[in-house]
Structures are given as structure tokens and as C-alpha cells.
């Protein structure tokens, strides 16, 4: 089921590839910070290591998501021709 959900997300496009790259980068950053562990050995993590990785992802995701929100805001502001902060439904769905 998990693989099916990942496949659907990838097919839907959007920012999925960027999110996957963000996750992989976070894991590789963790692995490279542990000099005694090679990338090949890093296919399995202890519970504590997984927790540390997830905490880093949670901290970093906020920054990543913020940039996505800013891009969406910029696009929505382009649709607000009157400067009222409102986007007509007809423009939103076109």
C-alpha cells in the first residue's frame, strides 16, 4: 500500500520530486555526519537514529514548506487585480 501511495504521488507531479530529494538529502546529511558509518552501511538505522533523522526532517520541512507557500502566495496575488486580497472564484478555477 505504501509503494502504491508513493507511485500515485509521483504520478501526480507537483513538488513530489523536490520532497523526495529533500528527504534523501536529509538522510545523507545525517549519514555523512557520522564518520564511523558508510553510506552502504546506512541502509538500516536504530530507533534513535531514525528519531534524529525525523527531527531534522521536521525542522527542515518547515523551511521547505514556507518557500512553497510563498510561491503560492505570489501566484495568488497575481490573480488579485483589484488589490483587495480576494481572488474571484472564476479566476481561481480557470
mmCIF file with all atom_site columns, C-alpha atoms in Angstrom:
data_model
loop_
_atom_site.group_PDB
_atom_site.id
_atom_site.type_symbol
_atom_site.label_atom_id
_atom_site.label_alt_id
_atom_site.label_comp_id
_atom_site.label_asym_id
_atom_site.label_entity_id
_atom_site.label_seq_id
_atom_site.pdbx_PDB_ins_code
_atom_site.Cartn_x
_atom_site.Cartn_y
_atom_site.Cartn_z
_atom_site.occupancy
_atom_site.B_iso_or_equiv
_atom_site.pdbx_formal_charge
_atom_site.auth_seq_id
_atom_site.auth_comp_id
_atom_site.auth_asym_id
_atom_site.auth_atom_id
_atom_site.pdbx_PDB_model_num
ATOM 1  C CA . UNK A 1 1  ? 0.000   0.000  0.000   1.00 0.00 ? 1  UNK A CA 1
ATOM 2  C CA . UNK A 1 2  ? 2.819   2.406  0.869   1.00 0.00 ? 2  UNK A CA 1
ATOM 3  C CA . UNK A 1 3  ? 4.507   1.871  -2.504  1.00 0.00 ? 3  UNK A CA 1
ATOM 4  C CA . UNK A 1 4  ? 1.184   2.470  -4.280  1.00 0.00 ? 4  UNK A CA 1
ATOM 5  C CA . UNK A 1 5  ? 0.726   5.785  -2.473  1.00 0.00 ? 5  UNK A CA 1
ATOM 6  C CA . UNK A 1 6  ? 4.260   6.843  -3.377  1.00 0.00 ? 6  UNK A CA 1
ATOM 7  C CA . UNK A 1 7  ? 3.628   5.906  -7.008  1.00 0.00 ? 7  UNK A CA 1
ATOM 8  C CA . UNK A 1 8  ? 0.414   7.942  -7.106  1.00 0.00 ? 8  UNK A CA 1
ATOM 9  C CA . UNK A 1 9  ? 2.152   10.945 -5.567  1.00 0.00 ? 9  UNK A CA 1
ATOM 10 C CA . UNK A 1 10 ? 4.955   10.727 -8.126  1.00 0.00 ? 10 UNK A CA 1
ATOM 11 C CA . UNK A 1 11 ? 2.459   10.470 -10.989 1.00 0.00 ? 11 UNK A CA 1
ATOM 12 C CA . UNK A 1 12 ? 0.525   13.475 -9.703  1.00 0.00 ? 12 UNK A CA 1
ATOM 13 C CA . UNK A 1 13 ? 3.637   15.581 -10.166 1.00 0.00 ? 13 UNK A CA 1
ATOM 14 C CA . UNK A 1 14 ? 3.738   18.820 -8.253  1.00 0.00 ? 14 UNK A CA 1
ATOM 15 C CA . UNK A 1 15 ? 6.519   19.089 -5.699  1.00 0.00 ? 15 UNK A CA 1
ATOM 16 C CA . UNK A 1 16 ? 6.849   15.361 -5.040  1.00 0.00 ? 16 UNK A CA 1
ATOM 17 C CA . UNK A 1 17 ? 10.302  15.081 -6.677  1.00 0.00 ? 17 UNK A CA 1
ATOM 18 C CA . UNK A 1 18 ? 11.554  18.019 -4.595  1.00 0.00 ? 18 UNK A CA 1
ATOM 19 C CA . UNK A 1 19 ? 10.169  16.459 -1.421  1.00 0.00 ? 19 UNK A CA 1
ATOM 20 C CA . UNK A 1 20 ? 11.872  13.129 -2.189  1.00 0.00 ? 20 UNK A CA 1
ATOM 21 C CA . UNK A 1 21 ? 15.145  14.950 -2.869  1.00 0.00 ? 21 UNK A CA 1
ATOM 22 C CA . UNK A 1 22 ? 14.764  16.858 0.426   1.00 0.00 ? 22 UNK A CA 1
ATOM 23 C CA . UNK A 1 23 ? 14.269  13.578 2.311   1.00 0.00 ? 23 UNK A CA 1
ATOM 24 C CA . UNK A 1 24 ? 17.237  11.884 0.637   1.00 0.00 ? 24 UNK A CA 1
ATOM 25 C CA . UNK A 1 25 ? 19.441  14.891 1.274   1.00 0.00 ? 25 UNK A CA 1
ATOM 26 C CA . UNK A 1 26 ? 18.471  14.887 4.952   1.00 0.00 ? 26 UNK A CA 1
ATOM 27 C CA . UNK A 1 27 ? 19.350  11.210 5.318   1.00 0.00 ? 27 UNK A CA 1
ATOM 28 C CA . UNK A 1 28 ? 22.662  11.656 3.500   1.00 0.00 ? 28 UNK A CA 1
ATOM 29 C CA . UNK A 1 29 ? 23.495  14.665 5.683   1.00 0.00 ? 29 UNK A CA 1
ATOM 30 C CA . UNK A 1 30 ? 22.884  12.547 8.772   1.00 0.00 ? 30 UNK A CA 1
ATOM 31 C CA . UNK A 1 31 ? 24.992  9.676  7.442   1.00 0.00 ? 31 UNK A CA 1
ATOM 32 C CA . UNK A 1 32 ? 27.861  11.984 6.477   1.00 0.00 ? 32 UNK A CA 1
ATOM 33 C CA . UNK A 1 33 ? 27.810  13.478 9.976   1.00 0.00 ? 33 UNK A CA 1
ATOM 34 C CA . UNK A 1 34 ? 28.565  10.018 11.369  1.00 0.00 ? 34 UNK A CA 1
ATOM 35 C CA . UNK A 1 35 ? 32.122  9.368  10.273  1.00 0.00 ? 35 UNK A CA 1
ATOM 36 C CA . UNK A 1 36 ? 32.088  5.753  11.505  1.00 0.00 ? 36 UNK A CA 1
ATOM 37 C CA . UNK A 1 37 ? 29.186  4.809  9.216   1.00 0.00 ? 37 UNK A CA 1
ATOM 38 C CA . UNK A 1 38 ? 29.463  4.493  5.448   1.00 0.00 ? 38 UNK A CA 1
ATOM 39 C CA . UNK A 1 39 ? 26.563  5.195  3.131   1.00 0.00 ? 39 UNK A CA 1
ATOM 40 C CA . UNK A 1 40 ? 26.381  1.484  2.278   1.00 0.00 ? 40 UNK A CA 1
ATOM 41 C CA . UNK A 1 41 ? 26.041  0.634  5.973   1.00 0.00 ? 41 UNK A CA 1
ATOM 42 C CA . UNK A 1 42 ? 23.395  3.326  6.443   1.00 0.00 ? 42 UNK A CA 1
ATOM 43 C CA . UNK A 1 43 ? 20.568  1.328  4.883   1.00 0.00 ? 43 UNK A CA 1
ATOM 44 C CA . UNK A 1 44 ? 19.357  0.486  8.368   1.00 0.00 ? 44 UNK A CA 1
ATOM 45 C CA . UNK A 1 45 ? 19.033  2.808  11.327  1.00 0.00 ? 45 UNK A CA 1
ATOM 46 C CA . UNK A 1 46 ? 18.418  2.299  15.006  1.00 0.00 ? 46 UNK A CA 1
ATOM 47 C CA . UNK A 1 47 ? 15.292  3.769  16.532  1.00 0.00 ? 47 UNK A CA 1
ATOM 48 C CA . UNK A 1 48 ? 17.339  6.638  17.991  1.00 0.00 ? 48 UNK A CA 1
ATOM 49 C CA . UNK A 1 49 ? 18.998  7.338  14.657  1.00 0.00 ? 49 UNK A CA 1
ATOM 50 C CA . UNK A 1 50 ? 15.604  7.316  12.934  1.00 0.00 ? 50 UNK A CA 1
ATOM 51 C CA . UNK A 1 51 ? 14.289  9.722  15.544  1.00 0.00 ? 51 UNK A CA 1
ATOM 52 C CA . UNK A 1 52 ? 17.217  12.074 14.959  1.00 0.00 ? 52 UNK A CA 1
ATOM 53 C CA . UNK A 1 53 ? 16.687  11.956 11.195  1.00 0.00 ? 53 UNK A CA 1
ATOM 54 C CA . UNK A 1 54 ? 12.959  12.615 11.576  1.00 0.00 ? 54 UNK A CA 1
ATOM 55 C CA . UNK A 1 55 ? 13.581  15.552 13.916  1.00 0.00 ? 55 UNK A CA 1
ATOM 56 C CA . UNK A 1 56 ? 15.883  17.054 11.295  1.00 0.00 ? 56 UNK A CA 1
ATOM 57 C CA . UNK A 1 57 ? 13.265  16.475 8.605   1.00 0.00 ? 57 UNK A CA 1
ATOM 58 C CA . UNK A 1 58 ? 10.592  18.136 10.735  1.00 0.00 ? 58 UNK A CA 1
ATOM 59 C CA . UNK A 1 59 ? 12.783  21.207 11.330  1.00 0.00 ? 59 UNK A CA 1
ATOM 60 C CA . UNK A 1 60 ? 13.813  21.446 7.704   1.00 0.00 ? 60 UNK A CA 1
ATOM 61 C CA . UNK A 1 61 ? 10.345  20.801 6.317   1.00 0.00 ? 61 UNK A CA 1
ATOM 62 C CA . UNK A 1 62 ? 9.017   23.989 7.832   1.00 0.00 ? 62 UNK A CA 1
ATOM 63 C CA . UNK A 1 63 ? 11.579  25.999 5.878   1.00 0.00 ? 63 UNK A CA 1
ATOM 64 C CA . UNK A 1 64 ? 10.916  23.993 2.718   1.00 0.00 ? 64 UNK A CA 1
ATOM 65 C CA . UNK A 1 65 ? 7.159   24.366 3.048   1.00 0.00 ? 65 UNK A CA 1
ATOM 66 C CA . UNK A 1 66 ? 7.490   28.093 3.738   1.00 0.00 ? 66 UNK A CA 1
ATOM 67 C CA . UNK A 1 67 ? 9.099   28.646 0.342   1.00 0.00 ? 67 UNK A CA 1
ATOM 68 C CA . UNK A 1 68 ? 6.308   26.630 -1.280  1.00 0.00 ? 68 UNK A CA 1
ATOM 69 C CA . UNK A 1 69 ? 3.710   28.796 0.498   1.00 0.00 ? 69 UNK A CA 1
ATOM 70 C CA . UNK A 1 70 ? 5.468   31.981 -0.604  1.00 0.00 ? 70 UNK A CA 1
ATOM 71 C CA . UNK A 1 71 ? 5.388   30.795 -4.228  1.00 0.00 ? 71 UNK A CA 1
ATOM 72 C CA . UNK A 1 72 ? 1.672   30.019 -3.939  1.00 0.00 ? 72 UNK A CA 1
ATOM 73 C CA . UNK A 1 73 ? 1.015   33.422 -2.376  1.00 0.00 ? 73 UNK A CA 1
ATOM 74 C CA . UNK A 1 74 ? 2.865   35.139 -5.216  1.00 0.00 ? 74 UNK A CA 1
ATOM 75 C CA . UNK A 1 75 ? 0.776   33.260 -7.802  1.00 0.00 ? 75 UNK A CA 1
ATOM 76 C CA . UNK A 1 76 ? -2.474  34.096 -5.995  1.00 0.00 ? 76 UNK A CA 1
ATOM 77 C CA . UNK A 1 77 ? -1.532  37.758 -5.698  1.00 0.00 ? 77 UNK A CA 1
ATOM 78 C CA . UNK A 1 78 ? -1.169  37.894 -9.484  1.00 0.00 ? 78 UNK A CA 1
ATOM 79 C CA . UNK A 1 79 ? -4.836  36.872 -9.715  1.00 0.00 ? 79 UNK A CA 1
ATOM 80 C CA . UNK A 1 80 ? -5.905  39.710 -7.387  1.00 0.00 ? 80 UNK A CA 1
ATOM 81 C CA . UNK A 1 81 ? -6.171  42.528 -9.912  1.00 0.00 ? 81 UNK A CA 1
ATOM 82 C CA . UNK A 1 82 ? -8.107  44.846 -7.543  1.00 0.00 ? 82 UNK A CA 1
ATOM 83 C CA . UNK A 1 83 ? -5.617  44.633 -4.681  1.00 0.00 ? 83 UNK A CA 1
ATOM 84 C CA . UNK A 1 84 ? -8.336  43.594 -2.220  1.00 0.00 ? 84 UNK A CA 1
ATOM 85 C CA . UNK A 1 85 ? -6.698  40.334 -1.150  1.00 0.00 ? 85 UNK A CA 1
ATOM 86 C CA . UNK A 1 86 ? -9.502  38.409 -2.825  1.00 0.00 ? 86 UNK A CA 1
ATOM 87 C CA . UNK A 1 87 ? -9.363  36.192 -5.863  1.00 0.00 ? 87 UNK A CA 1
ATOM 88 C CA . UNK A 1 88 ? -12.543 35.745 -7.893  1.00 0.00 ? 88 UNK A CA 1
ATOM 89 C CA . UNK A 1 89 ? -13.637 32.121 -7.951  1.00 0.00 ? 89 UNK A CA 1
ATOM 90 C CA . UNK A 1 90 ? -13.802 32.217 -11.755 1.00 0.00 ? 90 UNK A CA 1
ATOM 91 C CA . UNK A 1 91 ? -10.091 33.137 -11.920 1.00 0.00 ? 91 UNK A CA 1
ATOM 92 C CA . UNK A 1 92 ? -9.112  30.675 -9.211  1.00 0.00 ? 92 UNK A CA 1
ATOM 93 C CA . UNK A 1 93 ? -10.537 27.696 -11.085 1.00 0.00 ? 93 UNK A CA 1
ATOM 94 C CA . UNK A 1 94 ? -9.578  28.776 -14.605 1.00 0.00 ? 94 UNK A CA 1
#
